[in-house]
Short mmCIF file of C-alpha atoms in Angstrom, two decimals:
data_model
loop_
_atom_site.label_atom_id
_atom_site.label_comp_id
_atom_site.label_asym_id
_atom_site.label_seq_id
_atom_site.Cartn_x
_atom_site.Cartn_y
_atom_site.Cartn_z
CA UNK A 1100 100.17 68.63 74.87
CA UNK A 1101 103.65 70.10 74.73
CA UNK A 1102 104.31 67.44 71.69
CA UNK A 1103 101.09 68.90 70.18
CA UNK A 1104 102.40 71.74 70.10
CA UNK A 1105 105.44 71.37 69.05
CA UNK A 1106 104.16 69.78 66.25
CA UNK A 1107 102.53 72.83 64.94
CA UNK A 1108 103.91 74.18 61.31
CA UNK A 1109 102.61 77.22 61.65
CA UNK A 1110 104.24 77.94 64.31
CA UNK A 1111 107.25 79.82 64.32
CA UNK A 1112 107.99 78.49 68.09
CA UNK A 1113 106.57 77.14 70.96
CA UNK A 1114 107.65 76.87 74.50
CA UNK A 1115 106.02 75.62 77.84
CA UNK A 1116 106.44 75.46 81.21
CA UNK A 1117 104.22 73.38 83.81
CA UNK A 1118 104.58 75.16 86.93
CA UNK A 1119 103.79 73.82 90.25
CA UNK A 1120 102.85 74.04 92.83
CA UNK A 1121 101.35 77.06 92.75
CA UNK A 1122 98.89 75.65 90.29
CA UNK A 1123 99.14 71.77 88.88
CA UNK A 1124 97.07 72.72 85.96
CA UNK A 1125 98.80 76.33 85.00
CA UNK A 1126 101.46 75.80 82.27
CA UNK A 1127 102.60 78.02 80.48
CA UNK A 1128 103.32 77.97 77.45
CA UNK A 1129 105.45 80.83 75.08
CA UNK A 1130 104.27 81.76 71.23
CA UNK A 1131 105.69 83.27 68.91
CA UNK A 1132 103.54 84.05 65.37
CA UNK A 1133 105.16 83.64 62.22
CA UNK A 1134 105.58 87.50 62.55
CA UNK A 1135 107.66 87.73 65.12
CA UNK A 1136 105.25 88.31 67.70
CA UNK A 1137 105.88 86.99 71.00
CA UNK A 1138 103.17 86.06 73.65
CA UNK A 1139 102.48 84.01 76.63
CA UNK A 1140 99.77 81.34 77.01
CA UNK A 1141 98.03 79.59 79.45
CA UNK A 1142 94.85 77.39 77.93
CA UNK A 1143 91.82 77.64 80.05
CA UNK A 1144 88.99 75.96 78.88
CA UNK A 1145 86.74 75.60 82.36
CA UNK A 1146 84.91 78.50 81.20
CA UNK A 1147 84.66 79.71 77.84
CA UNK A 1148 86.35 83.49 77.90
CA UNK A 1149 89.48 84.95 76.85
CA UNK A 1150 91.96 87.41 78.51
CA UNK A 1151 94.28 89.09 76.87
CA UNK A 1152 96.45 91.52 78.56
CA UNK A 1153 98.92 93.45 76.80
CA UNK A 1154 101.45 96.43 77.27
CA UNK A 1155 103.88 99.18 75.54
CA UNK A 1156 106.60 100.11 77.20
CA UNK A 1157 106.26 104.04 77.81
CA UNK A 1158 103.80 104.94 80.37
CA UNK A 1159 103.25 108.75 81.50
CA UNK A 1160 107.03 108.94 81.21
CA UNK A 1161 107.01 109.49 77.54
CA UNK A 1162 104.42 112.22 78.09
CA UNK A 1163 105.49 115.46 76.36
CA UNK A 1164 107.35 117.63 78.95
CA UNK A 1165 104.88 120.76 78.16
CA UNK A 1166 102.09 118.23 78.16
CA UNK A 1167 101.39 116.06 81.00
CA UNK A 1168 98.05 114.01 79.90
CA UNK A 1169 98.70 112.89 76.87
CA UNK A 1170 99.03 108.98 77.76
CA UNK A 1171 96.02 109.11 80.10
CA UNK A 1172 94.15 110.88 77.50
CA UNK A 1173 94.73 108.20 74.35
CA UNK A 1174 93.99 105.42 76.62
CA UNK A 1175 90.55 106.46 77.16
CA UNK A 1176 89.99 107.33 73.29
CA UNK A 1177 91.42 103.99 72.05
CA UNK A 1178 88.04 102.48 72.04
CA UNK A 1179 86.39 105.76 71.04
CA UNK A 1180 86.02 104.92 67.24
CA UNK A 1181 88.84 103.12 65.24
CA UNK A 1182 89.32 102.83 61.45
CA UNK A 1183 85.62 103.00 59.67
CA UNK A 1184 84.14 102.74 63.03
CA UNK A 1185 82.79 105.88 64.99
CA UNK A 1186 82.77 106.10 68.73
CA UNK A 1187 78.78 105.20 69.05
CA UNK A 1188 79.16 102.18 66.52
CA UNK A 1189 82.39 100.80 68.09
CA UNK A 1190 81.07 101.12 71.93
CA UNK A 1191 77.72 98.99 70.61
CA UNK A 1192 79.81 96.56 69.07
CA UNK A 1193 81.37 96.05 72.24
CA UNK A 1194 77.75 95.90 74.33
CA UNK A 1195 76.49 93.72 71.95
CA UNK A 1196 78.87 90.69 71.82
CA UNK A 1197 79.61 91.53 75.92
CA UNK A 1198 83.51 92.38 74.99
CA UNK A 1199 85.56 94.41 77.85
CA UNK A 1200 88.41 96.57 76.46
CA UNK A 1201 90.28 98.81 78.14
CA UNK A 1202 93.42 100.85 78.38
CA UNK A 1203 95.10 102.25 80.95
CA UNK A 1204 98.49 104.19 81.21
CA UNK A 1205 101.20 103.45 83.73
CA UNK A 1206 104.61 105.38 84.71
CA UNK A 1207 106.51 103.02 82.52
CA UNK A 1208 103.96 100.79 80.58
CA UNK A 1209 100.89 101.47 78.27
CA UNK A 1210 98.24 98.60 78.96
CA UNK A 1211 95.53 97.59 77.55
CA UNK A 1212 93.16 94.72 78.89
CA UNK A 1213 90.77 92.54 76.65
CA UNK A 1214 88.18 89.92 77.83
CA UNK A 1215 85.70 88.04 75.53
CA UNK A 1216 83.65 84.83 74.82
CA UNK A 1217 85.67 82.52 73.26
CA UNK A 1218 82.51 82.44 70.96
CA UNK A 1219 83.19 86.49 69.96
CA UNK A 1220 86.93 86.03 70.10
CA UNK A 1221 86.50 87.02 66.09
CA UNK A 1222 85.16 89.98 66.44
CA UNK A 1223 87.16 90.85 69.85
CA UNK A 1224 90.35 90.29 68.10
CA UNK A 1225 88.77 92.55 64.77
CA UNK A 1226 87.85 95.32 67.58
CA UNK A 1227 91.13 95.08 69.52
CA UNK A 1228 93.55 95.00 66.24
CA UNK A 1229 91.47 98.60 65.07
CA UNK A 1230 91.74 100.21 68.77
CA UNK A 1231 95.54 99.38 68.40
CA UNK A 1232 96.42 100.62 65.05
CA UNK A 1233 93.80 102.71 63.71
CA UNK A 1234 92.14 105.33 66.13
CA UNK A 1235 90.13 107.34 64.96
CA UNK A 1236 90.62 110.66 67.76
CA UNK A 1237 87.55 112.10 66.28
CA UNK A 1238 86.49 115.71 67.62
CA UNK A 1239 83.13 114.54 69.88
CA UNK A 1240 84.77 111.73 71.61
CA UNK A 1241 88.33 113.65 72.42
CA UNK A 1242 86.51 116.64 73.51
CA UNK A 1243 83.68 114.12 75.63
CA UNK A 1244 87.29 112.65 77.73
CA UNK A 1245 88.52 115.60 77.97
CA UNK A 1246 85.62 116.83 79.78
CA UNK A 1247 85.69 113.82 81.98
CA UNK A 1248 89.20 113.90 82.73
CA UNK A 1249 89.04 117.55 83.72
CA UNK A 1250 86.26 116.76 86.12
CA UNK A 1251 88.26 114.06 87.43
CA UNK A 1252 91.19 116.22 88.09
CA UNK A 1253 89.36 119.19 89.88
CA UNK A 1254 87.87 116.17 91.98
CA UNK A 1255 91.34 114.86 92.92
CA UNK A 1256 92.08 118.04 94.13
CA UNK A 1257 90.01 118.17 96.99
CA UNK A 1258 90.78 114.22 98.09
CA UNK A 1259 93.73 114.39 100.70
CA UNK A 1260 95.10 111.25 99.43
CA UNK A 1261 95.05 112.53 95.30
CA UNK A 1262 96.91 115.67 97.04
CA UNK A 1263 99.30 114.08 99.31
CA UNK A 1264 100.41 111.61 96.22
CA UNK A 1265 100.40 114.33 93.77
CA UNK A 1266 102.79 116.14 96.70
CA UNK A 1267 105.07 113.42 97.33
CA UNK A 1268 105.69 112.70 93.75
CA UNK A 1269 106.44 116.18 92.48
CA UNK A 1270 108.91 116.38 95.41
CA UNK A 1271 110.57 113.11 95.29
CA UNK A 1272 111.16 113.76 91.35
CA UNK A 1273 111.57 117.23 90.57
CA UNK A 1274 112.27 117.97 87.16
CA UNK A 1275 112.05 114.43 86.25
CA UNK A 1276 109.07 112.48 84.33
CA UNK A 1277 108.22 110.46 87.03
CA UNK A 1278 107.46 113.68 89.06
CA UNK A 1279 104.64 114.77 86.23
CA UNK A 1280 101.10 114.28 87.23
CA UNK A 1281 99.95 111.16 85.18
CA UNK A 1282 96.41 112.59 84.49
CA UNK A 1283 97.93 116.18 83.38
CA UNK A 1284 97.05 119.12 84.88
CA UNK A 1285 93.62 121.24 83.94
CA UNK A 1286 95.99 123.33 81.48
CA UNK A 1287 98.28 120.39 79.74
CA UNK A 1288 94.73 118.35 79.05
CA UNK A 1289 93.11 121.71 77.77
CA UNK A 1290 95.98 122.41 75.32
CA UNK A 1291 96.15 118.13 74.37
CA UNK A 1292 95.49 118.00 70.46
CA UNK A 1293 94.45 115.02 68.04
CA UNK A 1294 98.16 115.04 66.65
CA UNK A 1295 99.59 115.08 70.25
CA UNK A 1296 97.55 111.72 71.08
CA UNK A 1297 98.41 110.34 67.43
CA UNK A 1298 102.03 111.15 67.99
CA UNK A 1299 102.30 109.51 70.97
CA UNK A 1300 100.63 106.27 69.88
CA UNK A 1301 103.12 106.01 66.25
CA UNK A 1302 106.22 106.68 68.61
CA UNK A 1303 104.92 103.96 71.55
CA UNK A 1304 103.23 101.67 69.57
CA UNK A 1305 105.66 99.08 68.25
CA UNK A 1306 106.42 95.73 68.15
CA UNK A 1307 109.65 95.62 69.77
CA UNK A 1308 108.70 97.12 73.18
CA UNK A 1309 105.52 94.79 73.28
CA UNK A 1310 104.38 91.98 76.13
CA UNK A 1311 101.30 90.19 75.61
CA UNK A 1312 99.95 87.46 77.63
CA UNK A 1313 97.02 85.31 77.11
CA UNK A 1314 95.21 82.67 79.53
CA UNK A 1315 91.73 81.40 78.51
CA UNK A 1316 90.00 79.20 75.88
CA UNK A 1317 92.32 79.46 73.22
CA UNK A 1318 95.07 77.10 71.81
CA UNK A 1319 98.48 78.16 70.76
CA UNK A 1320 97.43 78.54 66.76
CA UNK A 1321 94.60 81.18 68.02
CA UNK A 1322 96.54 83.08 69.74
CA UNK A 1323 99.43 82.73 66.75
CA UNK A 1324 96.30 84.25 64.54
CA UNK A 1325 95.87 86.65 67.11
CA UNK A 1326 99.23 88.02 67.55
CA UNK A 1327 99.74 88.87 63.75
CA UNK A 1328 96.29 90.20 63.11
CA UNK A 1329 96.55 92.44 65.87
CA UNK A 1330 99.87 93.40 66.77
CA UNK A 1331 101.85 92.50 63.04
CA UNK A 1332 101.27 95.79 61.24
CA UNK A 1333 102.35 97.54 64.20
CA UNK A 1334 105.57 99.64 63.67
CA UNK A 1335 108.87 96.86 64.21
CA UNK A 1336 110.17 99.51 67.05
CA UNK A 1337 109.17 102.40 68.74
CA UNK A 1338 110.96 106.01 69.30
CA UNK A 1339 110.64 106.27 72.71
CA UNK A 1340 112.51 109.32 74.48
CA UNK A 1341 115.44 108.33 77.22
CA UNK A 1342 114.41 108.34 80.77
CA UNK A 1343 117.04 109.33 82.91
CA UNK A 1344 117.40 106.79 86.28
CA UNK A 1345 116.80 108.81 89.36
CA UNK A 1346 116.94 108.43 93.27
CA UNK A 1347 114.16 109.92 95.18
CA UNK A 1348 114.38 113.27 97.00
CA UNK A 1349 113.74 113.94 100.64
CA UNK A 1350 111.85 116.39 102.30
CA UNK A 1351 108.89 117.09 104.55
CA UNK A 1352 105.83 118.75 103.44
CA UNK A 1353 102.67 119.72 105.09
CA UNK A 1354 99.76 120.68 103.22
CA UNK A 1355 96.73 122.59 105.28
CA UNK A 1356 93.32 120.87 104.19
CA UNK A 1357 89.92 120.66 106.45
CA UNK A 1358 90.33 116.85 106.42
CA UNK A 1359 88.38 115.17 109.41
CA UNK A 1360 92.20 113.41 109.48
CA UNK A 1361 95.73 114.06 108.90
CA UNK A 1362 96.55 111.91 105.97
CA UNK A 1363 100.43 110.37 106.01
CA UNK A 1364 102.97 109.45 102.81
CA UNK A 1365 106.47 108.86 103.82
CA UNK A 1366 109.02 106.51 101.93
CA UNK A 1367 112.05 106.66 100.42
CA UNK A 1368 114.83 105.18 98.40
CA UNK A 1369 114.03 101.00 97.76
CA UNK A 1370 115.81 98.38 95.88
CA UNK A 1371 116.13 97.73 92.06
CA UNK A 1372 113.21 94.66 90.85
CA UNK A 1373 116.73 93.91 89.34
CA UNK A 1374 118.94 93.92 93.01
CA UNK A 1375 120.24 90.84 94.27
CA UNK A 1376 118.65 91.92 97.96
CA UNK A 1377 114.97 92.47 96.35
CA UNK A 1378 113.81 89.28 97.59
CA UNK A 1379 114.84 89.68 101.54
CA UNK A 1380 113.83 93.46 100.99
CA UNK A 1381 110.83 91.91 99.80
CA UNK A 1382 110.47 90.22 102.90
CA UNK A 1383 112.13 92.81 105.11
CA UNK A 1384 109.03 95.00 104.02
CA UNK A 1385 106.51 92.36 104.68
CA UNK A 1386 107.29 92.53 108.38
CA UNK A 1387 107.60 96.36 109.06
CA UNK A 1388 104.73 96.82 107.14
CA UNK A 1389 103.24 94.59 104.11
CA UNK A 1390 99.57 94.96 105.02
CA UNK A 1391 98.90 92.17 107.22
CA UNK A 1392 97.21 92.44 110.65
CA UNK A 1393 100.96 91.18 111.90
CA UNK A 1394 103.36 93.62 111.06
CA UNK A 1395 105.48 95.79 113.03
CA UNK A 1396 103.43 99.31 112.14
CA UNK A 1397 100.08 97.49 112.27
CA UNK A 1398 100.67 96.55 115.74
CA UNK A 1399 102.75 99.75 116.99
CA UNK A 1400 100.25 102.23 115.23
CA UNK A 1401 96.91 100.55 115.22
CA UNK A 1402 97.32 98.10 118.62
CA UNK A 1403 99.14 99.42 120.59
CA UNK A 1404 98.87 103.04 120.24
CA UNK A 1405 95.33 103.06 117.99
CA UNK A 1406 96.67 105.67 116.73
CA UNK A 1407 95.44 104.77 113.11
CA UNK A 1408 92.62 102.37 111.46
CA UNK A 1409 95.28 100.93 108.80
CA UNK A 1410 99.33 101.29 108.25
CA UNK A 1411 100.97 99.91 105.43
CA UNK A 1412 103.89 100.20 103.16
CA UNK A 1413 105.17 98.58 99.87
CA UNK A 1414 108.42 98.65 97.51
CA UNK A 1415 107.48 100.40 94.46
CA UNK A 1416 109.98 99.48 91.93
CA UNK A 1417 109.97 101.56 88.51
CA UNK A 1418 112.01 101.62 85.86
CA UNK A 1419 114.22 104.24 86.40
CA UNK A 1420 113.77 104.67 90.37
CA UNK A 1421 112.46 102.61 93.04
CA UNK A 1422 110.93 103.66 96.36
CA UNK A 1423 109.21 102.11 99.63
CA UNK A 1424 106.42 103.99 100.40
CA UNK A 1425 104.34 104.10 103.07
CA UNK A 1426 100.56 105.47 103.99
CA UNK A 1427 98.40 105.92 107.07
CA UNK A 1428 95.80 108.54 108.48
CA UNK A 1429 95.30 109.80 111.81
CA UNK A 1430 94.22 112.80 113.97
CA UNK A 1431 96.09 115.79 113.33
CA UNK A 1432 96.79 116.50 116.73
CA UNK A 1433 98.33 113.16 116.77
CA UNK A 1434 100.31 113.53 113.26
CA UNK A 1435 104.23 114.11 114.43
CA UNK A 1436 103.49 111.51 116.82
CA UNK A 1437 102.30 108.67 114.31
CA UNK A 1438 105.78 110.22 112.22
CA UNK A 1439 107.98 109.68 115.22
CA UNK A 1440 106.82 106.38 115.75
CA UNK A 1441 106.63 105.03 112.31
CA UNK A 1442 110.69 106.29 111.82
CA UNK A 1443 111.55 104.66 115.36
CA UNK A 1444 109.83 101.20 113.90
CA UNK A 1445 112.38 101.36 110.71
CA UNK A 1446 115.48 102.58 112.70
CA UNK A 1447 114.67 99.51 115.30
CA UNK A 1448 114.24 96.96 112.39
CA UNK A 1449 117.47 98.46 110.66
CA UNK A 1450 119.16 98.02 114.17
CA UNK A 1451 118.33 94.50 115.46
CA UNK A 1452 116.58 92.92 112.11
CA UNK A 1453 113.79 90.60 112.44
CA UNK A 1454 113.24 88.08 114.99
CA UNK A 1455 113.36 84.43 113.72
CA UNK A 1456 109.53 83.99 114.72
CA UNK A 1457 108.72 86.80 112.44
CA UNK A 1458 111.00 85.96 109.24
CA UNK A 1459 109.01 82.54 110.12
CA UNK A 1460 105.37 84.02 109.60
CA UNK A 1461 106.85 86.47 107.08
CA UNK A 1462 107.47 83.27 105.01
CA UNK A 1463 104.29 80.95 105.36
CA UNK A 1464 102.19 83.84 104.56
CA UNK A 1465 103.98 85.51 101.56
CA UNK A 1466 104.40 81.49 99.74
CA UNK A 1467 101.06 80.55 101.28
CA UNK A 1468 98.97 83.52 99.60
CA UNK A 1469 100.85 83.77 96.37
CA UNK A 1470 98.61 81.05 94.58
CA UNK A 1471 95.68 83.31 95.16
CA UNK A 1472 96.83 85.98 92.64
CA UNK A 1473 95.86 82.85 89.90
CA UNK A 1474 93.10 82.35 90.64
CA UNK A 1475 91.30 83.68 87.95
CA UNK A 1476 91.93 84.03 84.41
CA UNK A 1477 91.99 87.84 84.44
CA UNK A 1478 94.53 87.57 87.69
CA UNK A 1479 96.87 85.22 85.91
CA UNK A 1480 96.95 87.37 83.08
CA UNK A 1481 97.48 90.04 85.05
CA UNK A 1482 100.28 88.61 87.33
CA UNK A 1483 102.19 86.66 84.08
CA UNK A 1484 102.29 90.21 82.24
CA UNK A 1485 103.71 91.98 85.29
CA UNK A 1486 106.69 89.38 85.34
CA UNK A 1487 107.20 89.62 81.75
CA UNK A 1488 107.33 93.27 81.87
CA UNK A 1489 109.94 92.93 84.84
CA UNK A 1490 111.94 90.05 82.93
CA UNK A 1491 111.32 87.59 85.49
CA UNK A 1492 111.35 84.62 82.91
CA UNK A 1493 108.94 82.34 81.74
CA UNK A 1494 109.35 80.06 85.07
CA UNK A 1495 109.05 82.72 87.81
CA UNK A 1496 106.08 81.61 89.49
CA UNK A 1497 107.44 78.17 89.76
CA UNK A 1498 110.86 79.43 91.33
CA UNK A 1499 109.21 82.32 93.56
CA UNK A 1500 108.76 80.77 96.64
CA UNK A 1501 111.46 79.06 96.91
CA UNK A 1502 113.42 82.44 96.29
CA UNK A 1503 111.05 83.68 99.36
CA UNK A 1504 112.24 80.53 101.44
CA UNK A 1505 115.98 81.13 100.60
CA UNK A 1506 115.71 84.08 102.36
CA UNK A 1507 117.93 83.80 105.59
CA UNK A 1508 117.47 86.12 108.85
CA UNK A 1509 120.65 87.41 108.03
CA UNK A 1510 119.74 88.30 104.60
CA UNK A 1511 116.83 90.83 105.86
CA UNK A 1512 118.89 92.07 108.50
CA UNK A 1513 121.72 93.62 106.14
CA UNK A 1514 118.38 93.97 103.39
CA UNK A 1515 116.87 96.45 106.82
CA UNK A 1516 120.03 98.20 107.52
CA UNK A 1517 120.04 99.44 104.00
CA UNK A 1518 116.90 100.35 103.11
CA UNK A 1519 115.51 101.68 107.06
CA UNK A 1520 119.22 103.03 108.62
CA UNK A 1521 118.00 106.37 107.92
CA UNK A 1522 113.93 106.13 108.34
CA UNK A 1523 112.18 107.36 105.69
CA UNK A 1524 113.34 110.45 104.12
CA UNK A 1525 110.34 112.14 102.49
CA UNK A 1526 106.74 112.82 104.35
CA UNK A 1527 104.00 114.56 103.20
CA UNK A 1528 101.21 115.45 105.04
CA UNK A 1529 98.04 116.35 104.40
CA UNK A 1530 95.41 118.03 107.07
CA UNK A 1531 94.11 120.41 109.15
CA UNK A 1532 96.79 122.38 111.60
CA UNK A 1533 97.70 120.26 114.73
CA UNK A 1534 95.70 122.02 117.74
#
């Protein structure tokens, strides 16, 4: 295969990578069209459909200041009409040849999601390469999600966990992009125009800020096709505003809400994708609290204490920031005491670091589960555009666990000490006053 398609003239370059052993059959393989246009492959043919996942980076982040919304609010008009094709027309197009496209906006990244027969890829790839470059934002459809989103955001407002993360962001990034509300706020959606969504689409949508992966029935020269026809007469870069890098604020905030619970954020600052400790952080988080029925909170707070039905935390690298973060819900009268407990669990595992048993389990679970985010087409697409987006390299998946492996007990010790020395430094909570 790899001579194949090396052989290809029209081409302008092929790579591939078999990886193993997360999947024998999974390789890889990198395109670029004779545009310039860069994606990643894997050929599927065990069923005939196409995924292809894309993203822009921007995200929320390039929102206007005055306008929170705006990226939320384009990526549910994109398939609302596009060049000579209205918003009912372009919807039955998609219902009638069974084509999912989405979009969706991130902090940092504007994605967009496509899955077809390989028998429609034609027309997918027509439908796609129209949503991308030509929107249409006419009045009926903008007005129609604006409606919705409105709705969605008075909703959010009485849900203790769209409050408490709505809290915990604004106070961990005051002032800063990252600290808007990604959906905008009843006002900034109210006051979003037609030009505001075009304006953010010409400055976001561009060539040079664009990942694309595809896994399905499709050889390199399809996708090739693809790439140009949908992504060539794209902009060659994009005029996207500087993000400033940030460390998250402390504080503690309690919100009174009639909640039959007290619902729990905390977290704090967490380590770079990019930092040489991510990997024993990585695993340092796993055994305080990566959502499995073994970790240190799950058996403190739920076990031994049942003090909650589920305790978790993750690292949430971004960009410009990164954070662990942390969630749980319990009685309120019980609230400071789930708190207490939950900082004594860091400070302990920032004290004495794991225990060779549990960097042990830590280990066969994190290598042992990572083949099951591939298997599916729409999961490997998924997972291969997150580690393109992170600059991981074509080859991550068949160096990650042995990166996990490498990990030494010291490693997560010094990895605790850093990131749980001082517990976790912002808490929100969310609930009716402790009686």
């Amino acid at each position: 295969m790899m001579a194949n398609l090396f052989s290809r003239a029209s081409l302008a370059f092929v790579g591939l990578v078999l990886l193993a052993p997360v999947s024998q059959a999974m390789e890889i393989q990198r395109v670029v069209s004779p545009g310039g246009v860069e994606a990643w492959l894997v050929e599927d043919y065990a069923v005939p459909i196409i995924a292809v996942n894309f993203a822009f980076s921007g995200g929320t982040a390039q929102d206007p200041a005055a306008k929170p919304g705006v990226a939320n609010m384009l990526s549910g008009l994109l398939d609302e009409g596009a060049g000579d094709i209205d918003s009912k027309a372009f919807q039955a197009k998609l219902d009638d040849l069974s084509i999912s496209l989405s979009f969706d906006a991130g902090r940092d990244e504007f994605f967009g999601t496509l899955k077809t027969l390989e028998e429609n890829k034609a027309a997918a790839f027509d439908l796609l390469a129209l949503a991308v470059q030509k929107p249409r934002f006419d009045a009926e459809p903008v007005e129609r999600i604006r409606s919705q989103i409105t709705i969605g955001i008075n909703e959010a407002k009485k849900q203790p966990e769209s409050v408490a993360g709505d809290a915990m962001r604004a106070a961990a990034y005051p002032g800063h992009p990252y600290g808007q509300p990604g959906d905008g706020t009843i006002e900034s959606v109210t006051a979003i125009t037609a030009a505001d969504l075009r304006a953010y689409h010409d400055k976001t949508f561009a060539r040079d800020n664009l990942k694309v992966v595809v896994v399905g029935a499709i050889d390199a020269k399809g996708v090739s096709t693809m790439l140009d026809e949908v992504f060539g007469p794209l902009p060659a870069k994009a005029d996207l505003a500087k993000i400033a890098d940030v460390e998250p604020k402390g504080g503690n905030i309690d919100i009174d809400m009639p909640n039959p619970q007290t619902v729990i954020r905390f977290g704090g600052p967490g380590p770079a994708r990019s930092a040489p400790d991510f990997m024993a952080s990585f695993v340092a988080n796993h055994i305080l609290g990566g959502g499995t029925f073994s970790s240190r909170l799950y058996e403190e707070v739920r076990e031994r204490r049942g003090l909650a039905y589920s305790v978790g935390t993750m690292l949430m690298p971004s960009r410009h920031s990164a954070v662990i973060v942390g969630s749980t819900a319990t009685r309120a009268d019980r609230a400071g005491e789930t708190v207490d407990l939950i900082k004594s669990e860091m400070a302990r595992l920032a004290k004495d670091g794991p225990t060779e048993d549990e960097l042990a389990k830590a280990k066969s679970f994190l290598t042992g589960s990572y083949a099951l985010r591939f298997d599916s087409s729409s999961k490997i697409a998924r997972q291969l555009l997150g580690i393109a987006l992170e600059d991981l390299g074509i080859d991550y998946v068949e160096k990650r666990n042995a990166l996990v492996e490498a990990v030494t007990l010291e490693d997560v010790k010094q990895a605790s000490q850093k990131m749980f020395s001082t517990g976790t430094n912002l808490v929100v909570r969310v609930g009716p006053h402790e009686s």
